Structure formats: structure tokens, C-alpha cells
Amino acid sequence: MKRILLYFVLVMQISCNSQERRSNFLKVEEPVAMNVEKGMELATFAGGCFWCTEAVFLEIKGVQKVVPGYIGGVSPNPTYRDICTGMTGHAEAIQITFDPNIVSYGELLEIFFATHDPTTLNRQGNDEGTQYRSEVFYYNDSQKQLTEEYIALMTREKTFKNPIVTRVSPASVFYVAEDYHHNYYNLNKTQSYCSFVITPKIEKLNKNFKSKLKN
């Protein structure tokens, strides 16, 4: 662990889908435009199973909304079943609506990189496939620059033992996931994946980012 911030990486123990396929990814030269209420901003992160990432960011002060969905692929209107084949090119991701007066984009990046492993290609623990890749989708040049500088800083500081493989890409169309994926952890805490994988993540979040939590 290095001096810049508190990082932690959890080893995933149970896979919610282990299929991996080759896929082509949609290339977008410019990010899609933000469409949020006045004073709010968007951040979109892919860091493995979106049940995990959604549960983490729902706890953060200044976060108004977290929506799970699919981004970065080639097929329009993908379903969960579609993206689990790995053939559509989409990543499981979350779209965060946040108040930059309460929590900065940089702070969200800090939490994102601290709560998943950005050094494993197309994998988080036992969850394998391109849909589980680590990727930041930016909406403007400022987000792009901050993300690239942050990754460069962690690389210089050797925060992680292995090289960071997180992709930095312009935000393409974000497709909202099916209703049953929303707030999944809080509604299914006794489910095995939640109790063995997500609960330890939330416990470490509470320990290491206490000042940034809503409660």
C-alpha cells in the first residue's frame, strides 16, 4: 500500500457468470452528451459484477443515484443474457449521478480503484469474461485527463504489484439493466454471492472510507 490513499483489493470467491468469449468493441471517437439535472454530473465505471459496484457507490455521500447497466458494446438494447455470452462487447457497469459540490470525480475514482482489482484483464476473482473488464467511461476531457493522470500516479507509486489494465474510453450509449439487478445487494443480502463477495467489500469500505459514507 502506498501513501497517496488507502487502497484495497478483494479477491472474488464466487462467480456470477464464468463464460468468456471473444468480442469486438464499439469504437467511439467522442463521448455521448451528459443528460442530468442542473448541478449534477455523471460517472460511469465498469469494475466486474455490477451488483458489487452498485452496492459500494450507493453508500457514498453526494451520490444521488446509481444505475446498473451495459456499455461499450456493439449490439443495441442488450439483455443480461446477451452480455453474459461475451459476444456483444458490453461491460457490466454503473452510471453514477453525483453532486460535485459534495463528492468530486477524483474521490469517486479513488473509491473505484480501491474496491476492485484493476490489474486482472477481463476478470474479477472468479468472474471471467470481457463483460467483467475494468474500464472508466469518460464524459468530457476533464474526466479523461483526471483518470489518465490517476492511473499514471498509481503506476509511478507502484500501488499495485501488477500493471493496471483499466481501459479509459469515451462514454457510449448506456443501456439500463433489467429491474431485478437494481439495488440487488440490499435486497438480497442473504444470497451466497452477496454474503461472500459483496458484504466483505462493504465492510472494508466502511472501515477505510468512513468519512465519505452517507451514514
JSON list of C-alpha atoms in Angstrom, two decimals, residues 4-101:
[
{"chain": "A", "resi": 4, "resn": "ILE", "atom": "CA", "xyz": [-1.36, 8.55, -1.70]},
{"chain": "A", "resi": 5, "resn": "LEU", "atom": "CA", "xyz": [-4.56, 6.87, -0.46]},
{"chain": "A", "resi": 6, "resn": "LEU", "atom": "CA", "xyz": [-5.93, 3.75, 1.13]},
{"chain": "A", "resi": 7, "resn": "TYR", "atom": "CA", "xyz": [-6.27, 1.03, -1.47]},
{"chain": "A", "resi": 8, "resn": "PHE", "atom": "CA", "xyz": [-7.66, -2.40, -1.01]},
{"chain": "A", "resi": 9, "resn": "VAL", "atom": "CA", "xyz": [-8.35, -5.19, -3.42]},
{"chain": "A", "resi": 10, "resn": "LEU", "atom": "CA", "xyz": [-10.77, -8.01, -2.66]},
{"chain": "A", "resi": 11, "resn": "VAL", "atom": "CA", "xyz": [-10.37, -11.47, -4.08]},
{"chain": "A", "resi": 12, "resn": "MET", "atom": "CA", "xyz": [-13.67, -12.60, -5.54]},
{"chain": "A", "resi": 13, "resn": "GLN", "atom": "CA", "xyz": [-14.67, -16.06, -4.37]},
{"chain": "A", "resi": 14, "resn": "ILE", "atom": "CA", "xyz": [-17.85, -16.90, -6.27]},
{"chain": "A", "resi": 15, "resn": "SER", "atom": "CA", "xyz": [-18.60, -16.32, -9.94]},
{"chain": "A", "resi": 16, "resn": "CYS", "atom": "CA", "xyz": [-21.93, -14.93, -11.08]},
{"chain": "A", "resi": 17, "resn": "ASN", "atom": "CA", "xyz": [-21.02, -15.94, -14.63]},
{"chain": "A", "resi": 18, "resn": "SER", "atom": "CA", "xyz": [-17.83, -17.59, -15.83]},
{"chain": "A", "resi": 19, "resn": "GLN", "atom": "CA", "xyz": [-18.33, -17.63, -19.58]},
{"chain": "A", "resi": 20, "resn": "GLU", "atom": "CA", "xyz": [-15.78, -15.81, -21.72]},
{"chain": "A", "resi": 21, "resn": "ARG", "atom": "CA", "xyz": [-15.98, -15.21, -25.43]},
{"chain": "A", "resi": 22, "resn": "ARG", "atom": "CA", "xyz": [-14.14, -13.12, -27.97]},
{"chain": "A", "resi": 23, "resn": "SER", "atom": "CA", "xyz": [-15.85, -9.92, -29.00]},
{"chain": "A", "resi": 24, "resn": "ASN", "atom": "CA", "xyz": [-15.33, -6.75, -30.96]},
{"chain": "A", "resi": 25, "resn": "PHE", "atom": "CA", "xyz": [-15.76, -3.43, -29.17]},
{"chain": "A", "resi": 26, "resn": "LEU", "atom": "CA", "xyz": [-17.55, -0.38, -30.42]},
{"chain": "A", "resi": 27, "resn": "LYS", "atom": "CA", "xyz": [-15.13, 2.44, -31.18]},
{"chain": "A", "resi": 28, "resn": "VAL", "atom": "CA", "xyz": [-16.49, 5.87, -30.32]},
{"chain": "A", "resi": 29, "resn": "GLU", "atom": "CA", "xyz": [-14.48, 9.00, -31.04]},
{"chain": "A", "resi": 30, "resn": "GLU", "atom": "CA", "xyz": [-16.49, 11.37, -28.87]},
{"chain": "A", "resi": 31, "resn": "PRO", "atom": "CA", "xyz": [-18.37, 10.64, -25.63]},
{"chain": "A", "resi": 32, "resn": "VAL", "atom": "CA", "xyz": [-22.13, 10.88, -25.55]},
{"chain": "A", "resi": 33, "resn": "ALA", "atom": "CA", "xyz": [-23.51, 14.07, -24.04]},
{"chain": "A", "resi": 34, "resn": "MET", "atom": "CA", "xyz": [-24.40, 14.19, -20.36]},
{"chain": "A", "resi": 35, "resn": "ASN", "atom": "CA", "xyz": [-28.10, 14.43, -19.60]},
{"chain": "A", "resi": 36, "resn": "VAL", "atom": "CA", "xyz": [-28.55, 15.14, -15.90]},
{"chain": "A", "resi": 37, "resn": "GLU", "atom": "CA", "xyz": [-30.36, 17.68, -13.79]},
{"chain": "A", "resi": 38, "resn": "LYS", "atom": "CA", "xyz": [-28.69, 21.01, -13.18]},
{"chain": "A", "resi": 39, "resn": "GLY", "atom": "CA", "xyz": [-25.75, 20.86, -10.78]},
{"chain": "A", "resi": 40, "resn": "MET", "atom": "CA", "xyz": [-25.28, 17.11, -11.12]},
{"chain": "A", "resi": 41, "resn": "GLU", "atom": "CA", "xyz": [-22.66, 15.15, -13.07]},
{"chain": "A", "resi": 42, "resn": "LEU", "atom": "CA", "xyz": [-22.26, 11.59, -14.33]},
{"chain": "A", "resi": 43, "resn": "ALA", "atom": "CA", "xyz": [-19.55, 9.00, -13.82]},
{"chain": "A", "resi": 44, "resn": "THR", "atom": "CA", "xyz": [-19.61, 5.56, -15.42]},
{"chain": "A", "resi": 45, "resn": "PHE", "atom": "CA", "xyz": [-17.39, 2.76, -14.16]},
{"chain": "A", "resi": 46, "resn": "ALA", "atom": "CA", "xyz": [-17.03, -0.92, -15.05]},
{"chain": "A", "resi": 47, "resn": "GLY", "atom": "CA", "xyz": [-15.27, -2.99, -12.42]},
{"chain": "A", "resi": 48, "resn": "GLY", "atom": "CA", "xyz": [-16.63, -6.51, -12.51]},
{"chain": "A", "resi": 49, "resn": "CYS", "atom": "CA", "xyz": [-20.12, -7.60, -11.48]},
{"chain": "A", "resi": 50, "resn": "PHE", "atom": "CA", "xyz": [-22.33, -4.51, -11.22]},
{"chain": "A", "resi": 51, "resn": "TRP", "atom": "CA", "xyz": [-24.06, -5.86, -8.11]},
{"chain": "A", "resi": 52, "resn": "CYS", "atom": "CA", "xyz": [-20.78, -5.13, -6.31]},
{"chain": "A", "resi": 53, "resn": "THR", "atom": "CA", "xyz": [-20.02, -1.72, -7.73]},
{"chain": "A", "resi": 54, "resn": "GLU", "atom": "CA", "xyz": [-23.60, -0.52, -7.30]},
{"chain": "A", "resi": 55, "resn": "ALA", "atom": "CA", "xyz": [-23.60, -1.56, -3.63]},
{"chain": "A", "resi": 56, "resn": "VAL", "atom": "CA", "xyz": [-20.38, 0.36, -2.99]},
{"chain": "A", "resi": 57, "resn": "PHE", "atom": "CA", "xyz": [-21.37, 3.66, -4.57]},
{"chain": "A", "resi": 58, "resn": "LEU", "atom": "CA", "xyz": [-24.87, 3.71, -3.10]},
{"chain": "A", "resi": 59, "resn": "GLU", "atom": "CA", "xyz": [-23.10, 4.27, 0.23]},
{"chain": "A", "resi": 60, "resn": "ILE", "atom": "CA", "xyz": [-21.19, 7.40, -0.79]},
{"chain": "A", "resi": 61, "resn": "LYS", "atom": "CA", "xyz": [-22.21, 10.90, 0.26]},
{"chain": "A", "resi": 62, "resn": "GLY", "atom": "CA", "xyz": [-23.05, 13.13, -2.69]},
{"chain": "A", "resi": 63, "resn": "VAL", "atom": "CA", "xyz": [-24.15, 10.21, -4.86]},
{"chain": "A", "resi": 64, "resn": "GLN", "atom": "CA", "xyz": [-27.74, 10.83, -5.87]},
{"chain": "A", "resi": 65, "resn": "LYS", "atom": "CA", "xyz": [-28.34, 7.71, -7.94]},
{"chain": "A", "resi": 66, "resn": "VAL", "atom": "CA", "xyz": [-26.56, 4.56, -9.11]},
{"chain": "A", "resi": 67, "resn": "VAL", "atom": "CA", "xyz": [-27.92, 2.65, -12.09]},
{"chain": "A", "resi": 68, "resn": "PRO", "atom": "CA", "xyz": [-26.56, -0.73, -13.26]},
{"chain": "A", "resi": 69, "resn": "GLY", "atom": "CA", "xyz": [-26.35, -1.33, -16.98]},
{"chain": "A", "resi": 70, "resn": "TYR", "atom": "CA", "xyz": [-24.37, -2.21, -20.07]},
{"chain": "A", "resi": 71, "resn": "ILE", "atom": "CA", "xyz": [-21.94, -0.04, -22.05]},
{"chain": "A", "resi": 72, "resn": "GLY", "atom": "CA", "xyz": [-19.15, -0.24, -24.60]},
{"chain": "A", "resi": 73, "resn": "GLY", "atom": "CA", "xyz": [-20.55, -2.90, -26.91]},
{"chain": "A", "resi": 74, "resn": "VAL", "atom": "CA", "xyz": [-21.72, -3.31, -30.48]},
{"chain": "A", "resi": 75, "resn": "SER", "atom": "CA", "xyz": [-25.30, -4.59, -30.13]},
{"chain": "A", "resi": 76, "resn": "PRO", "atom": "CA", "xyz": [-28.23, -2.25, -29.41]},
{"chain": "A", "resi": 77, "resn": "ASN", "atom": "CA", "xyz": [-30.51, -2.94, -26.45]},
{"chain": "A", "resi": 78, "resn": "PRO", "atom": "CA", "xyz": [-28.59, -5.89, -25.00]},
{"chain": "A", "resi": 79, "resn": "THR", "atom": "CA", "xyz": [-30.09, -8.09, -22.29]},
{"chain": "A", "resi": 80, "resn": "TYR", "atom": "CA", "xyz": [-28.24, -9.62, -19.36]},
{"chain": "A", "resi": 81, "resn": "ARG", "atom": "CA", "xyz": [-28.33, -12.96, -21.13]},
{"chain": "A", "resi": 82, "resn": "ASP", "atom": "CA", "xyz": [-26.81, -11.34, -24.23]},
{"chain": "A", "resi": 83, "resn": "ILE", "atom": "CA", "xyz": [-23.90, -9.70, -22.45]},
{"chain": "A", "resi": 84, "resn": "CYS", "atom": "CA", "xyz": [-23.11, -12.83, -20.44]},
{"chain": "A", "resi": 85, "resn": "THR", "atom": "CA", "xyz": [-22.12, -14.57, -23.68]},
{"chain": "A", "resi": 86, "resn": "GLY", "atom": "CA", "xyz": [-19.30, -12.05, -24.07]},
{"chain": "A", "resi": 87, "resn": "MET", "atom": "CA", "xyz": [-20.26, -11.62, -27.72]},
{"chain": "A", "resi": 88, "resn": "THR", "atom": "CA", "xyz": [-21.87, -8.17, -27.56]},
{"chain": "A", "resi": 89, "resn": "GLY", "atom": "CA", "xyz": [-18.76, -6.39, -26.29]},
{"chain": "A", "resi": 90, "resn": "HIS", "atom": "CA", "xyz": [-20.60, -4.69, -23.43]},
{"chain": "A", "resi": 91, "resn": "ALA", "atom": "CA", "xyz": [-19.24, -4.33, -19.92]},
{"chain": "A", "resi": 92, "resn": "GLU", "atom": "CA", "xyz": [-21.33, -4.61, -16.78]},
{"chain": "A", "resi": 93, "resn": "ALA", "atom": "CA", "xyz": [-21.15, -1.06, -15.46]},
{"chain": "A", "resi": 94, "resn": "ILE", "atom": "CA", "xyz": [-22.77, 1.50, -13.21]},
{"chain": "A", "resi": 95, "resn": "GLN", "atom": "CA", "xyz": [-23.79, 5.03, -14.08]},
{"chain": "A", "resi": 96, "resn": "ILE", "atom": "CA", "xyz": [-23.43, 7.35, -11.09]},
{"chain": "A", "resi": 97, "resn": "THR", "atom": "CA", "xyz": [-25.28, 10.65, -10.76]},
{"chain": "A", "resi": 98, "resn": "PHE", "atom": "CA", "xyz": [-23.41, 12.76, -8.21]},
{"chain": "A", "resi": 99, "resn": "ASP", "atom": "CA", "xyz": [-23.20, 16.24, -6.75]},
{"chain": "A", "resi": 100, "resn": "PRO", "atom": "CA", "xyz": [-19.67, 17.56, -7.38]},
{"chain": "A", "resi": 101, "resn": "ASN", "atom": "CA", "xyz": [-20.11, 20.02, -4.52]}
]
